[in-house]
Structures are given as structure tokens and as C-alpha cells.
């Protein structure tokens, strides 16, 4: 990997500066069944195409952000901060749901 | 050749340095008495292609011997195994508007044009000396070693690797003259035209006395001019475009050319210049994404469909038909010489035919089997000839066979350059130099340097029980979690409960993942309603702060996490006399009522603003003091000075590990692994499963429901033998668990430890056996701390 990734804070930087934290997942609501729990913890869509994923600017500004990246070409379509519309709410809102269909 | 111990150096492009040691490679002794020749002679059938994959696999124990001889035979050179890092290598990230690779005519013209049009910064890279051009930065000698994803072009400039990102890359790598395949084509005296040009034009050397020229293109024939100038007698010139000899072979003695046989005529000569035409050096373009297509008319592969921002200049995309494709190989008649396809890897025509006969009929597989193109030249001289040979032998054509994938590095590159500068970052605490002055043995814990002990680990441990000890715990991760949602945030992150915690109290917490696995542990002190002070393990600080920030990004709660790990130093004053010492240095009430066990208080100690945490990792009355790290040495010195009459003694990490084991306090990563959870690790009181939600809740509920598979317990050895960490617990001759920690406790006079065992063994006093040096040693399971099981010393 040697592509450039645009950090929402710092702009395009060498991908080596970032930590990859995988595709976004949906944390279950309420009490999940063992199957739902296993699927949340262990199973990933592993898309061959555009996926929404977490990145951390570890050797930079230490920001967590979301990227949409084509896993086949490493083309980064966009990066953004996670939405903060629920800021201040004591009930957790869910991490960004994968909303881009796998190609 | 080997230059200053570096093998595979192309001495024709390596500048001479004073004092350099240059040795011949791939021969034993000199060429005149090359001992390897014997193997070559007796070894025609002994060293066929791929033979080491088959012949020498067994017996396996002899492989190292085989390998040593083989590497020598294969001409790969050898590394000095006792060699050390000899140079300093650096990596530099560079940007350029235009990067021109290749300093030939086309490259220079492209660079000059770019500079004249003021497109911005222009950089020219060439492996030999490149001319000065106004407005162009020249890197030479330097080599672009590949074209990577994201337009990254690393340039090897000797001791510096430039990682270039350029707006536009111009590839002007030119062409590479291809050798002809005929018996004896490896003899000394058989040259490519380019070598003649360099010898004569650049170095004014006469390459031989009597020369024969065989070429498939005009450029090859042009060297007649150079040879005449150098005074070489031209014996014969064969233009393959006009006449194709039915046989061609070079004959030699002791590795040197003596004659050339063309269609039965033997011509005495000591120089044979041969060329099979010129192949564009397209590798960088192919790595950049260009397609490589076979041009049957010219018999070469050409790059087409260049990607955006990449241009080709000069002969790398030459369109003018200049050559007639030569035959894949010439019949040598009854010549004895071997016909080499790949000089670097010593692969002959016969080897390629053998590989085909064995069924390696795909080019990619055959490449891996024969290792053609895998030598230092990276296929420059053997890729095209081997494809031609394959096409003929399989009755196919070059276009259908295609090329193998062009992969970086395009040029050989030293591992030192790729590794960069030798960096071993060490973190030192603010008190580091005091430990060194006190004669501590320093050890690594993650990136931290910490005192293992000050020379007497057992004595230091005993002293904490008996009197007073002082340990530097500045390496602990230290986070401030602040904001209206701070308590709610921690409630969600930890299995513990924090909402009910009063200001001024401390709680031990274990951090887990949603899979229920233990990630880290530490203490959480409530300093104010909306402010918590969180400590983590020494090696877990970075992971924990990333974890906190991540969940904060997910939840978007009104809380800030600040990393104070480096800003604060910390020491632990522990032992029965610690209260007396603390009382001397602070105005606050240090009585058991003033600062109770698991209390935290902000106070001045010896004039230094501190956060005092009364906790007991080492099992005795003790106070952790956290304070601004610039005061580190001052407070350390003051505590030692004012505690002198109390017998204060510093203690290191090893005595701390003994002390915590006596209390069965776990060390995350030592007693737990990536599968451990708090329930099976014997800390069920941590997990408040009645909370609505926390990270790991569902997984822990699942563990509760399915029952325990193993449990973390203590054990005490019957006869004082200390088992190895990782040692097996044995029950009825079968494995029933593993030891995670074991020490001799000097205070208790017993060998003690912790282990994961099957649940039926997690019973006080259960008999187990532990394998120690192949023997079984008896032990008893202990569920309560070995020392002060009721915690009376901690609460004293
Ligand atoms: Zn950033």
C-alpha cells in the first residue's frame, strides 16, 4: 500500500501515517442472539468494491474518521468525520452503518 | 563482482573508489583455474534446472550444506554473516512537478523542455552521470526502482531513498540490447554492443584484437566504427537482417573466447559482439499500469495505453522498425559450449526445454521453476529471449504467451536502503538517570526502559513488606476523561460501575472488547463529578487512548480524553512505613480516615502538587503519587532523603512482579491472552451484568450462560521448584492448563504462580502436577492471594 489518504484535518498524507480499523460495523441494539453477536464480532462483508471504513491518523493529528474506499483499486472516494448529530446524548448512537453496496 | 563485501555489483556502472576491495564473484580462485568449472564439466546432468527442488530435499538436515554450495554455484554471491550495519540509510519524502527517469537524449530533452516551460520543479534521475541542465535538479547516480500504487516512485540514490510523488512522470529508460542464444554465449569476450560503446567511447579501452560482429539491428552493426577506432581487426560482420546462418557457436578455452564457428567456418577471434535487437525497457511503465503488447513485426514487446500523468519519451516506445527478430536460438552444430538463456541465474536452453518437458508450460510457472529473469538483471537480458524460446518450443507465438508481470524493484536494491535508518526508540521516565546512578539493571518493557532491579530483587521485595520501598511507575498510561458525559462514557467502556462512585474514590477497572476479551487494566479515580483520572498498563497506554477516542467518535458523547502519560511522572511509596514518610511531606491528613484505602486526593507533597492514589498493587500500605514530570528527580530525591531513617529503598520491576504475584494481581498480557475474559480470569465482581449496556456485556453474558472452559487460579509448589512460564499443567497424563507466572516468593519462602486450568481444577487445594524440565512436580491450587488474603495490610 502506498496510496495517499486525505485526512479531514491534515489533507492528503501517506497511508503509512494512518492506522486502518476495518469496515464499519453495526453494533446490535438491545440483546443480540448468539448468532447476531457472532456476526457482529467476527463477520465482515469484506467487499470487493467500495466500502465504508474507519481510519485513525496515528502518526498525525490522532483523528478518527471515515473513508469510502474501493478495496480493488485503493481509490479513496471521500473521507469525513463521523456524524456528531447525537453529541451530548447519553444514549449511544450507532457507528456509521455500511450504506454503500458492495460491487 | 563483489565490491567491499557487497555482492552482485555491476562494476561497469560502479564508480571506482579509492581503497575499494573488488573481488571476482561466481568463480573459485581466478577464471583461469575456476574450480566451479569442474562441476560444470562433470555436472551437465548433475545440475539441471530445478534440481535442488527435487534432488536435495532429503535428508533435510543436509540442506544447509547443500544450500551453501548451491548459492555459490548459482553465482548469487554471499553475504558476510558477521557483517553489521555499515552505512547510514535515510528515507526522504519528495514532491516534484515533473520527474524524468533516464538521462539519455530523450530524458534530457524532456527535462529541458519542462524547465523551459516553467512547469515547476523538475527532477531528472539517471543511473550514470547526467549533464547539468538549468532549472533541473539532477539525481545521479540514482535509480528509480519501481512505480508503486498512488504514483509513488522510490529512487535509490545510494544512501538515501527518495520517495517521489510527482505531478507527471516521464519515463525515458530507453532500450536494452538483447543477447543472442548460441552455444558458448557466456564466454569472456562475448559482448553486447553497448559494452563496446562504453569501453571505447567512455573509457578508451580496446576490447580485443580480432572481432566478429553478429547483429539483428543496425545499431549493433554500428559498433564497427568504434572497434576500428580502437584498432580492433574486424574479422567478419554478420547482418542477421540479410542472412541467417544455420549454425553459430562460440568456442573457448578456460572460459575465454578463442573462435567463432559460423556455418562450419571457424574464425579465430577474441571478441564477439552480438545483438538480438533492442527491447524497450518498459518495466516502469508496465508497473505504472501500461499494457504491454507484442509487436510481431519487430519481434519485441512495447508498452501501450499509458496511464494518466505518465509519459514515455524516446526509444522506450520506439516505433521505427529497426530490427528483424532473430531466431530464439542458434544451432551450434557440434559445439561444446553451453547456450545460456539467463546469465544471472545460470539457466541454459537445455534447462528451459527440460522444464517444458516436465510440464511447466506456463510462462509464470516456468519462470519460478527455472528462475529465468529472477536474477539481479531482473529480466533485462533474458526476459525476451526466454519468451522467444518458449514460443518456439511450445509451438505458440510470443504474443499469445505474453510477458510475466513486471514487479518492483526494477533494479537491485540493498536491504539496508529499504530498512532505512536503524531506529530503536526508547522512552525514558523523568527519573531515568537516578536509576542509572543507583546501579539499576535496565530492561525493556515495550518501548520503555525500566529498572529490573537495583541488584537484589528478592531483597528489594522483602524490604517492601518489612519497611519501605519506592518505585518509579511513570510508565503507567495516564488519561484525563473530562466532560458532562465522563461517567456515562466510562460506564459504557468498562464492565465496572462508575456512576455510583463518589468523588475522591478509586476503582480497579478492566477494559474489554465487545468480544468480552481483556484489553487492559488500571485504576479509575474520580477527581470531580465530571472528571476522572484513568491509569492504564505501561505498554497499553497508546492502545487505550485510541480505543477511548474511537468509541467517543462512534458515540459522539460530550467528553474529552487527554493523554497525560508523558506530562506526568508517578512513583509508588509502599510498605508499612509509607504513611509515616508521606505524613512528613504533606499537610493533609494521611491517617486511615484522612486517606483511606482506594481514596484519591489532590495535595502538595514536598511542595509538589500531586494526585495521591492509595492503592495496593504490591500488597502493602502504599500511595501512588502522580505529578508533573519536571519534578521527577526532585521528588524522588526528596522521598529517598526524608525516608532515610525509615530505611527507604528503591525497588525495580522484578521485585514488583514478585509482590503482585503474592497478591494474585494479574498482569494483562502476562496472565491473560487474547482469549481471556474477566469472568474466567477470576474477577466476576468487575462485570456489572445488570447494567443496560457496556462494551463486552453480551459476550460476557454468553460466557456466563455457556459455562467456564478454563479459569485463572493460583498455585503453590509442593517442593519449591519454580516452573517455567508457559509450563504445562498435567492431569492424568494429559494437558489440563498452562502456567502464566511463577516466582519464588522470598517473603513466603514458597514457589508460587498463576495458571489457567480446567474449571474442575479451580477448587481450593486441588492437586495438580506441573511439568518442569520433563518431570512432573506436585502443586496445589490456591484461589485466594498467597499474601494477606483478607487485605488487612492494604487497609491498615
Ligand atoms: Zn490528520
Short mmCIF file of C-alpha atoms in Angstrom, two decimals, chain B residues 245-686:
data_model
loop_
_atom_site.label_atom_id
_atom_site.label_comp_id
_atom_site.label_asym_id
_atom_site.label_seq_id
_atom_site.Cartn_x
_atom_site.Cartn_y
_atom_site.Cartn_z
CA UNK B 245 23.42 -18.51 -40.55
CA UNK B 246 22.21 -22.08 -39.99
CA UNK B 247 24.74 -22.60 -37.17
CA UNK B 248 26.51 -20.23 -34.80
CA UNK B 249 28.73 -21.07 -31.85
CA UNK B 250 31.50 -19.55 -29.78
CA UNK B 251 34.38 -21.73 -28.70
CA UNK B 252 36.75 -21.05 -25.88
CA UNK B 253 39.34 -22.36 -23.54
CA UNK B 254 39.43 -21.69 -19.82
CA UNK B 255 36.35 -19.54 -20.15
CA UNK B 256 37.79 -17.21 -22.77
CA UNK B 257 36.67 -16.83 -26.37
CA UNK B 258 39.07 -18.26 -28.94
CA UNK B 259 36.98 -18.63 -32.07
CA UNK B 260 33.53 -18.34 -33.57
CA UNK B 261 32.06 -21.01 -35.83
CA UNK B 262 29.57 -19.76 -38.42
CA UNK B 263 28.06 -22.40 -40.70
CA UNK B 264 31.08 -24.63 -40.24
CA UNK B 265 33.68 -21.91 -40.80
CA UNK B 266 35.85 -21.40 -37.75
CA UNK B 267 37.05 -17.81 -37.33
CA UNK B 268 39.77 -17.17 -34.79
CA UNK B 269 38.89 -14.15 -32.66
CA UNK B 270 38.92 -12.90 -29.08
CA UNK B 271 35.91 -10.61 -29.37
CA UNK B 272 32.36 -11.39 -30.47
CA UNK B 273 29.89 -8.52 -30.45
CA UNK B 274 26.33 -9.81 -30.64
CA UNK B 275 22.90 -8.20 -30.58
CA UNK B 276 19.44 -9.63 -30.94
CA UNK B 277 17.91 -6.20 -31.37
CA UNK B 278 16.70 -3.74 -28.80
CA UNK B 279 13.85 -4.28 -26.38
CA UNK B 280 12.20 -1.21 -24.86
CA UNK B 281 12.82 -1.05 -21.10
CA UNK B 282 9.12 -0.84 -20.35
CA UNK B 283 9.10 -2.21 -16.77
CA UNK B 284 8.40 1.09 -15.02
CA UNK B 285 5.63 1.88 -17.50
CA UNK B 286 4.09 -1.56 -17.01
CA UNK B 287 4.23 -1.12 -13.23
CA UNK B 288 2.51 2.24 -13.71
CA UNK B 289 -0.35 0.45 -15.44
CA UNK B 290 0.57 0.45 -19.14
CA UNK B 291 -0.38 -2.60 -21.17
CA UNK B 292 2.46 -4.50 -22.81
CA UNK B 293 1.80 -5.75 -26.31
CA UNK B 294 3.83 -7.93 -28.65
CA UNK B 295 4.85 -6.30 -31.89
CA UNK B 296 5.34 -9.27 -34.21
CA UNK B 297 6.82 -7.17 -36.98
CA UNK B 298 9.74 -6.08 -34.83
CA UNK B 299 9.75 -9.08 -32.52
CA UNK B 300 9.65 -7.02 -29.32
CA UNK B 301 7.22 -6.10 -26.58
CA UNK B 302 6.07 -2.49 -26.48
CA UNK B 303 4.18 -0.53 -23.83
CA UNK B 304 0.81 0.89 -24.88
CA UNK B 305 -2.14 2.67 -23.18
CA UNK B 306 -0.09 4.71 -20.73
CA UNK B 307 -1.96 5.82 -17.60
CA UNK B 308 -2.71 9.48 -16.94
CA UNK B 309 0.20 11.60 -15.67
CA UNK B 310 2.74 9.16 -17.08
CA UNK B 311 4.58 9.85 -20.30
CA UNK B 312 7.18 7.94 -22.25
CA UNK B 313 9.98 9.66 -24.07
CA UNK B 314 12.48 8.35 -26.57
CA UNK B 315 13.18 4.82 -27.59
CA UNK B 316 11.24 3.20 -24.77
CA UNK B 317 8.27 3.49 -27.13
CA UNK B 318 10.31 3.44 -30.34
CA UNK B 319 8.08 2.97 -33.33
CA UNK B 320 10.59 2.77 -36.16
CA UNK B 321 11.17 -0.80 -37.35
CA UNK B 322 14.88 -1.32 -36.96
CA UNK B 323 15.42 -4.98 -36.45
CA UNK B 324 14.50 -8.40 -37.74
CA UNK B 325 13.55 -10.73 -34.92
CA UNK B 326 16.42 -13.19 -34.59
CA UNK B 327 15.76 -16.91 -34.14
CA UNK B 328 15.13 -17.87 -30.49
CA UNK B 329 18.43 -19.75 -30.51
CA UNK B 330 21.10 -20.86 -32.92
CA UNK B 331 22.03 -24.43 -33.56
CA UNK B 332 25.66 -24.79 -32.57
CA UNK B 333 26.43 -27.82 -34.70
CA UNK B 334 28.84 -29.96 -32.70
CA UNK B 335 29.98 -27.07 -30.49
CA UNK B 336 30.64 -27.98 -26.84
CA UNK B 337 29.70 -24.68 -25.18
CA UNK B 338 26.52 -24.21 -23.27
CA UNK B 339 23.79 -21.95 -24.55
CA UNK B 340 22.69 -19.57 -21.80
CA UNK B 341 19.24 -18.02 -21.65
CA UNK B 342 19.79 -16.32 -18.31
CA UNK B 343 23.31 -15.40 -17.34
CA UNK B 344 22.49 -14.20 -13.80
CA UNK B 345 20.75 -17.41 -12.82
CA UNK B 346 22.81 -19.79 -14.98
CA UNK B 347 19.84 -21.15 -16.91
CA UNK B 348 20.57 -22.76 -20.28
CA UNK B 349 18.43 -23.53 -23.28
CA UNK B 350 18.53 -27.18 -22.22
CA UNK B 351 17.16 -26.25 -18.79
CA UNK B 352 14.23 -24.43 -20.34
CA UNK B 353 13.48 -27.42 -22.59
CA UNK B 354 13.68 -29.72 -19.59
CA UNK B 355 11.25 -27.56 -17.63
CA UNK B 356 8.81 -27.73 -20.54
CA UNK B 357 9.20 -31.50 -20.75
CA UNK B 358 8.35 -31.68 -17.06
CA UNK B 359 5.11 -29.88 -17.72
CA UNK B 360 5.94 -26.30 -16.74
CA UNK B 361 4.28 -24.97 -19.83
CA UNK B 362 3.01 -21.70 -18.40
CA UNK B 363 5.48 -18.86 -18.55
CA UNK B 364 4.80 -17.68 -14.97
CA UNK B 365 5.32 -21.19 -13.57
CA UNK B 366 8.37 -21.83 -15.71
CA UNK B 367 9.87 -18.58 -14.50
CA UNK B 368 9.52 -19.68 -10.90
CA UNK B 369 10.84 -23.16 -11.66
CA UNK B 370 13.83 -22.21 -13.78
CA UNK B 371 14.36 -18.81 -12.08
CA UNK B 372 14.91 -17.21 -15.50
CA UNK B 373 14.55 -13.41 -15.11
CA UNK B 374 14.76 -13.65 -11.32
CA UNK B 375 18.42 -12.66 -11.03
CA UNK B 376 19.96 -9.27 -10.42
CA UNK B 377 19.28 -8.09 -14.00
CA UNK B 378 15.55 -8.58 -13.37
CA UNK B 379 14.99 -9.89 -16.90
CA UNK B 380 16.63 -7.07 -18.80
CA UNK B 381 18.75 -9.56 -20.74
CA UNK B 382 16.74 -12.77 -20.52
CA UNK B 383 13.05 -11.99 -20.48
CA UNK B 384 12.60 -11.57 -24.23
CA UNK B 385 14.97 -14.42 -25.22
CA UNK B 386 13.21 -16.80 -22.83
CA UNK B 387 9.79 -15.88 -24.25
CA UNK B 388 11.06 -16.42 -27.78
CA UNK B 389 12.38 -19.80 -26.76
CA UNK B 390 9.12 -20.73 -25.09
CA UNK B 391 7.14 -19.71 -28.14
CA UNK B 392 9.23 -21.91 -30.41
CA UNK B 393 9.29 -24.90 -28.08
CA UNK B 394 5.55 -24.83 -27.38
CA UNK B 395 4.62 -24.13 -30.98
CA UNK B 396 2.96 -20.92 -29.88
CA UNK B 397 3.80 -17.29 -30.56
CA UNK B 398 5.21 -14.57 -28.36
CA UNK B 399 2.02 -12.53 -28.43
CA UNK B 400 -0.04 -15.43 -27.08
CA UNK B 401 2.49 -16.22 -24.37
CA UNK B 402 2.79 -12.61 -23.27
CA UNK B 403 5.13 -11.34 -20.61
CA UNK B 404 5.41 -12.12 -16.94
CA UNK B 405 4.14 -9.43 -14.58
CA UNK B 406 6.60 -6.58 -14.17
CA UNK B 407 7.14 -6.11 -10.46
CA UNK B 408 9.28 -3.73 -8.48
CA UNK B 409 12.10 -3.47 -7.75
CA UNK B 410 13.19 -2.92 -11.29
CA UNK B 411 16.80 -2.64 -10.21
CA UNK B 412 18.52 -4.50 -7.37
CA UNK B 413 18.27 -2.55 -4.16
CA UNK B 414 20.06 -3.10 -0.89
CA UNK B 415 18.00 -4.18 2.09
CA UNK B 416 19.65 -1.51 4.19
CA UNK B 417 18.18 1.18 1.98
CA UNK B 418 14.70 -0.29 2.26
CA UNK B 419 15.05 -0.66 6.03
CA UNK B 420 16.11 2.96 6.41
CA UNK B 421 17.87 4.32 9.43
CA UNK B 422 18.23 1.99 12.39
CA UNK B 423 15.73 3.35 14.86
CA UNK B 424 15.11 1.80 18.22
CA UNK B 425 13.12 4.44 20.05
CA UNK B 426 13.40 4.25 23.80
CA UNK B 427 11.13 6.02 26.25
CA UNK B 428 12.76 7.11 29.47
CA UNK B 429 10.97 8.39 32.52
CA UNK B 430 11.80 11.71 34.14
CA UNK B 431 13.65 9.77 36.85
CA UNK B 432 15.64 7.58 34.46
CA UNK B 433 19.08 8.92 35.28
CA UNK B 434 18.59 8.38 39.00
CA UNK B 435 18.03 4.67 38.33
CA UNK B 436 21.22 4.51 36.31
CA UNK B 437 23.15 6.33 39.05
CA UNK B 438 21.78 3.88 41.61
CA UNK B 439 23.17 1.00 39.56
CA UNK B 440 19.85 -0.38 38.34
CA UNK B 441 19.82 -3.09 35.70
CA UNK B 442 17.64 -1.56 32.98
CA UNK B 443 15.24 -3.63 30.88
CA UNK B 444 12.79 -3.07 28.05
CA UNK B 445 9.06 -3.05 28.68
CA UNK B 446 7.56 -2.15 25.33
CA UNK B 447 9.38 1.00 24.29
CA UNK B 448 10.11 1.92 27.92
CA UNK B 449 13.38 1.49 29.73
CA UNK B 450 12.73 0.44 33.31
CA UNK B 451 14.83 -0.75 36.24
CA UNK B 452 14.67 -4.54 36.50
CA UNK B 453 16.13 -4.24 40.00
CA UNK B 454 18.84 -2.39 41.85
CA UNK B 455 20.88 -5.55 42.21
CA UNK B 456 18.86 -7.59 44.73
CA UNK B 457 15.35 -8.35 43.51
CA UNK B 458 14.49 -10.73 46.38
CA UNK B 459 15.84 -8.35 49.00
CA UNK B 460 14.01 -5.41 47.49
CA UNK B 461 10.73 -7.35 47.53
CA UNK B 462 11.19 -8.40 51.16
CA UNK B 463 12.02 -4.85 52.13
CA UNK B 464 8.65 -3.57 50.90
CA UNK B 465 6.93 -6.00 53.27
CA UNK B 466 9.18 -5.16 56.15
CA UNK B 467 9.85 -1.44 55.86
CA UNK B 468 9.57 0.94 52.92
CA UNK B 469 10.13 0.83 49.18
CA UNK B 470 9.97 3.33 46.35
CA UNK B 471 9.30 2.51 42.71
CA UNK B 472 9.11 4.69 39.61
CA UNK B 473 5.77 3.98 37.92
CA UNK B 474 5.87 6.93 35.49
CA UNK B 475 5.44 4.48 32.62
CA UNK B 476 1.78 3.95 33.50
CA UNK B 477 -0.61 5.34 30.91
CA UNK B 478 -2.39 8.38 32.35
CA UNK B 479 -5.57 9.78 30.86
CA UNK B 480 -7.89 12.53 31.92
CA UNK B 481 -11.51 11.89 30.96
CA UNK B 482 -13.48 15.07 31.32
CA UNK B 483 -16.92 16.39 30.45
CA UNK B 484 -20.60 16.14 31.38
CA UNK B 485 -20.74 12.62 29.91
CA UNK B 486 -17.50 11.40 31.51
CA UNK B 487 -19.15 8.98 33.94
CA UNK B 488 -21.57 7.68 31.32
CA UNK B 489 -18.71 7.24 28.87
CA UNK B 490 -16.66 5.12 31.30
CA UNK B 491 -19.78 3.16 32.28
CA UNK B 492 -20.10 2.16 28.64
CA UNK B 493 -16.43 1.38 28.12
CA UNK B 494 -15.78 -0.66 31.26
CA UNK B 495 -17.70 -3.61 32.73
CA UNK B 496 -17.35 -1.80 36.08
CA UNK B 497 -19.81 0.64 37.56
CA UNK B 498 -18.68 4.23 37.93
CA UNK B 499 -21.92 6.18 38.15
CA UNK B 500 -22.20 5.48 41.88
CA UNK B 501 -18.57 6.33 42.59
CA UNK B 502 -18.02 9.19 44.97
CA UNK B 503 -15.60 11.99 44.23
CA UNK B 504 -12.26 11.11 45.84
CA UNK B 505 -12.58 7.37 45.33
CA UNK B 506 -10.62 4.97 43.14
CA UNK B 507 -11.72 1.74 41.48
CA UNK B 508 -9.81 -1.02 39.74
CA UNK B 509 -11.12 -1.46 36.21
CA UNK B 510 -10.63 -3.99 33.45
CA UNK B 511 -11.13 -2.83 29.90
CA UNK B 512 -12.62 -5.29 27.44
CA UNK B 513 -13.71 -5.52 23.84
CA UNK B 514 -17.17 -6.34 22.55
CA UNK B 515 -15.91 -9.91 22.25
CA UNK B 516 -15.52 -9.81 26.03
CA UNK B 517 -11.75 -10.07 25.87
CA UNK B 518 -9.50 -8.32 28.35
CA UNK B 519 -7.59 -5.47 26.70
CA UNK B 520 -6.04 -3.60 29.58
CA UNK B 521 -6.45 -2.82 33.25
CA UNK B 522 -5.79 0.07 35.57
CA UNK B 523 -7.31 2.38 38.13
CA UNK B 524 -10.01 4.97 37.66
CA UNK B 525 -10.16 7.79 40.16
CA UNK B 526 -12.99 10.30 40.35
CA UNK B 527 -11.45 13.72 40.86
CA UNK B 528 -14.66 15.67 40.29
CA UNK B 529 -18.20 14.88 39.18
CA UNK B 530 -17.24 15.35 35.58
CA UNK B 531 -13.55 14.46 35.75
CA UNK B 532 -11.88 11.06 36.00
CA UNK B 533 -8.21 10.15 36.17
CA UNK B 534 -7.58 6.85 34.39
CA UNK B 535 -4.36 4.86 34.50
CA UNK B 536 -3.51 2.09 32.07
CA UNK B 537 -0.76 -0.51 31.85
CA UNK B 538 2.66 0.76 30.77
CA UNK B 539 2.52 -0.83 27.35
CA UNK B 540 -1.22 -0.35 26.81
CA UNK B 541 -1.41 3.44 27.03
CA UNK B 542 -1.45 4.12 23.28
CA UNK B 543 -3.96 1.37 22.58
CA UNK B 544 -6.28 2.57 25.33
CA UNK B 545 -6.31 6.19 24.26
CA UNK B 546 -7.02 5.13 20.65
CA UNK B 547 -9.79 2.89 21.94
CA UNK B 548 -11.32 5.69 24.04
CA UNK B 549 -11.13 8.15 21.15
CA UNK B 550 -12.64 5.65 18.75
CA UNK B 551 -15.68 4.97 20.90
CA UNK B 552 -16.01 8.66 21.51
CA UNK B 553 -16.05 9.16 17.73
CA UNK B 554 -18.73 6.46 17.47
CA UNK B 555 -20.90 7.67 20.31
CA UNK B 556 -20.29 11.38 19.96
CA UNK B 557 -20.61 11.94 23.70
CA UNK B 558 -19.78 15.20 25.44
CA UNK B 559 -16.42 14.11 26.80
CA UNK B 560 -12.77 14.87 26.15
CA UNK B 561 -9.92 12.43 26.57
CA UNK B 562 -6.50 13.92 27.27
CA UNK B 563 -3.32 11.86 27.27
CA UNK B 564 -1.12 12.88 30.22
CA UNK B 565 1.23 9.90 30.04
CA UNK B 566 4.35 11.88 29.20
CA UNK B 567 3.35 15.02 31.07
CA UNK B 568 3.13 13.31 34.43
CA UNK B 569 5.62 11.26 36.41
CA UNK B 570 4.50 8.82 39.10
CA UNK B 571 6.04 6.91 41.98
CA UNK B 572 4.65 4.37 44.39
CA UNK B 573 5.68 4.66 48.04
CA UNK B 574 4.90 1.27 49.54
CA UNK B 575 5.44 -0.56 52.78
CA UNK B 576 4.32 -0.38 56.40
CA UNK B 577 6.27 2.85 56.96
CA UNK B 578 4.92 4.67 53.90
CA UNK B 579 2.31 6.60 55.88
CA UNK B 580 4.93 7.98 58.20
CA UNK B 581 7.03 9.22 55.28
CA UNK B 582 4.07 10.77 53.48
CA UNK B 583 2.97 12.47 56.69
CA UNK B 584 6.36 14.21 56.93
CA UNK B 585 5.98 15.71 53.46
CA UNK B 586 2.39 16.90 53.28
CA UNK B 587 -0.08 18.93 55.29
CA UNK B 588 -3.11 16.79 54.53
CA UNK B 589 -4.35 14.21 56.98
CA UNK B 590 -2.70 10.94 56.00
CA UNK B 591 -4.40 8.84 58.67
CA UNK B 592 -6.54 5.90 57.66
CA UNK B 593 -9.53 8.23 57.98
CA UNK B 594 -7.85 11.05 56.05
CA UNK B 595 -6.82 8.93 53.09
CA UNK B 596 -8.48 5.53 53.23
CA UNK B 597 -7.70 2.56 51.01
CA UNK B 598 -8.89 3.38 47.46
CA UNK B 599 -9.10 7.09 48.17
CA UNK B 600 -7.61 9.75 45.93
CA UNK B 601 -6.73 13.25 46.98
CA UNK B 602 -5.00 16.27 45.48
CA UNK B 603 -2.26 17.51 47.79
CA UNK B 604 1.20 19.05 47.92
CA UNK B 605 3.92 16.56 48.70
CA UNK B 606 7.30 18.17 49.43
CA UNK B 607 5.81 21.27 47.84
CA UNK B 608 4.93 19.46 44.60
CA UNK B 609 1.26 19.40 43.55
CA UNK B 610 0.36 15.71 43.46
CA UNK B 611 -2.56 13.45 42.93
CA UNK B 612 -2.34 10.83 45.67
CA UNK B 613 -3.93 7.44 44.97
CA UNK B 614 -3.97 4.99 47.83
CA UNK B 615 -3.89 1.68 46.02
CA UNK B 616 -2.01 -1.53 46.55
CA UNK B 617 -0.70 -3.35 43.52
CA UNK B 618 2.22 -4.65 45.63
CA UNK B 619 0.04 -5.69 48.56
CA UNK B 620 1.25 -3.32 51.24
CA UNK B 621 0.04 0.03 52.51
CA UNK B 622 1.06 2.36 49.73
CA UNK B 623 0.49 5.62 47.94
CA UNK B 624 0.91 6.38 44.26
CA UNK B 625 1.92 9.99 43.69
CA UNK B 626 1.24 11.44 40.23
CA UNK B 627 2.77 14.83 39.47
CA UNK B 628 4.25 16.98 36.71
CA UNK B 629 7.24 15.13 35.30
CA UNK B 630 9.76 18.02 35.61
CA UNK B 631 9.61 17.41 39.38
CA UNK B 632 10.56 13.75 38.85
CA UNK B 633 14.12 13.78 40.14
CA UNK B 634 13.38 16.33 42.85
CA UNK B 635 10.54 14.33 44.39
CA UNK B 636 12.41 11.04 44.01
CA UNK B 637 15.46 12.52 45.76
CA UNK B 638 13.35 14.10 48.50
CA UNK B 639 11.50 10.85 49.24
CA UNK B 640 14.78 8.94 49.48
CA UNK B 641 16.36 11.64 51.63
CA UNK B 642 13.45 12.15 54.04
CA UNK B 643 12.83 8.41 54.27
CA UNK B 644 16.43 7.50 55.02
CA UNK B 645 15.85 6.90 58.73
CA UNK B 646 12.79 4.80 57.84
CA UNK B 647 15.06 2.56 55.75
CA UNK B 648 13.59 3.55 52.35
CA UNK B 649 14.96 1.55 49.43
CA UNK B 650 14.14 1.79 45.73
CA UNK B 651 12.78 -1.36 44.13
CA UNK B 652 12.58 -2.40 40.49
CA UNK B 653 10.16 -4.15 38.20
CA UNK B 654 11.18 -7.68 39.14
CA UNK B 655 10.53 -7.27 42.89
CA UNK B 656 7.24 -5.58 41.94
CA UNK B 657 6.32 -8.68 39.92
CA UNK B 658 7.08 -10.93 42.89
CA UNK B 659 4.99 -8.74 45.19
CA UNK B 660 1.99 -8.55 42.90
CA UNK B 661 2.10 -12.34 42.35
CA UNK B 662 1.91 -12.85 46.13
CA UNK B 663 -1.36 -10.90 45.88
CA UNK B 664 -2.52 -12.74 42.70
CA UNK B 665 -2.85 -9.39 40.96
CA UNK B 666 -2.83 -10.13 37.25
CA UNK B 667 -0.61 -8.57 34.62
CA UNK B 668 -2.58 -8.13 31.41
CA UNK B 669 -0.73 -9.81 28.57
CA UNK B 670 1.23 -11.98 31.00
CA UNK B 671 -1.56 -13.80 32.79
CA UNK B 672 -4.16 -13.05 30.14
CA UNK B 673 -4.08 -13.55 26.39
CA UNK B 674 -6.29 -12.53 23.50
CA UNK B 675 -8.96 -15.05 24.57
CA UNK B 676 -9.23 -14.16 28.27
CA UNK B 677 -12.28 -12.56 29.83
CA UNK B 678 -12.84 -11.14 33.32
CA UNK B 679 -15.20 -13.91 34.39
CA UNK B 680 -12.85 -16.78 33.68
CA UNK B 681 -9.90 -14.68 34.88
CA UNK B 682 -11.48 -14.88 38.33
CA UNK B 683 -12.78 -11.32 38.62
CA UNK B 684 -16.55 -11.73 38.31
CA UNK B 685 -17.19 -8.77 40.65
CA UNK B 686 -15.82 -6.44 37.95
#
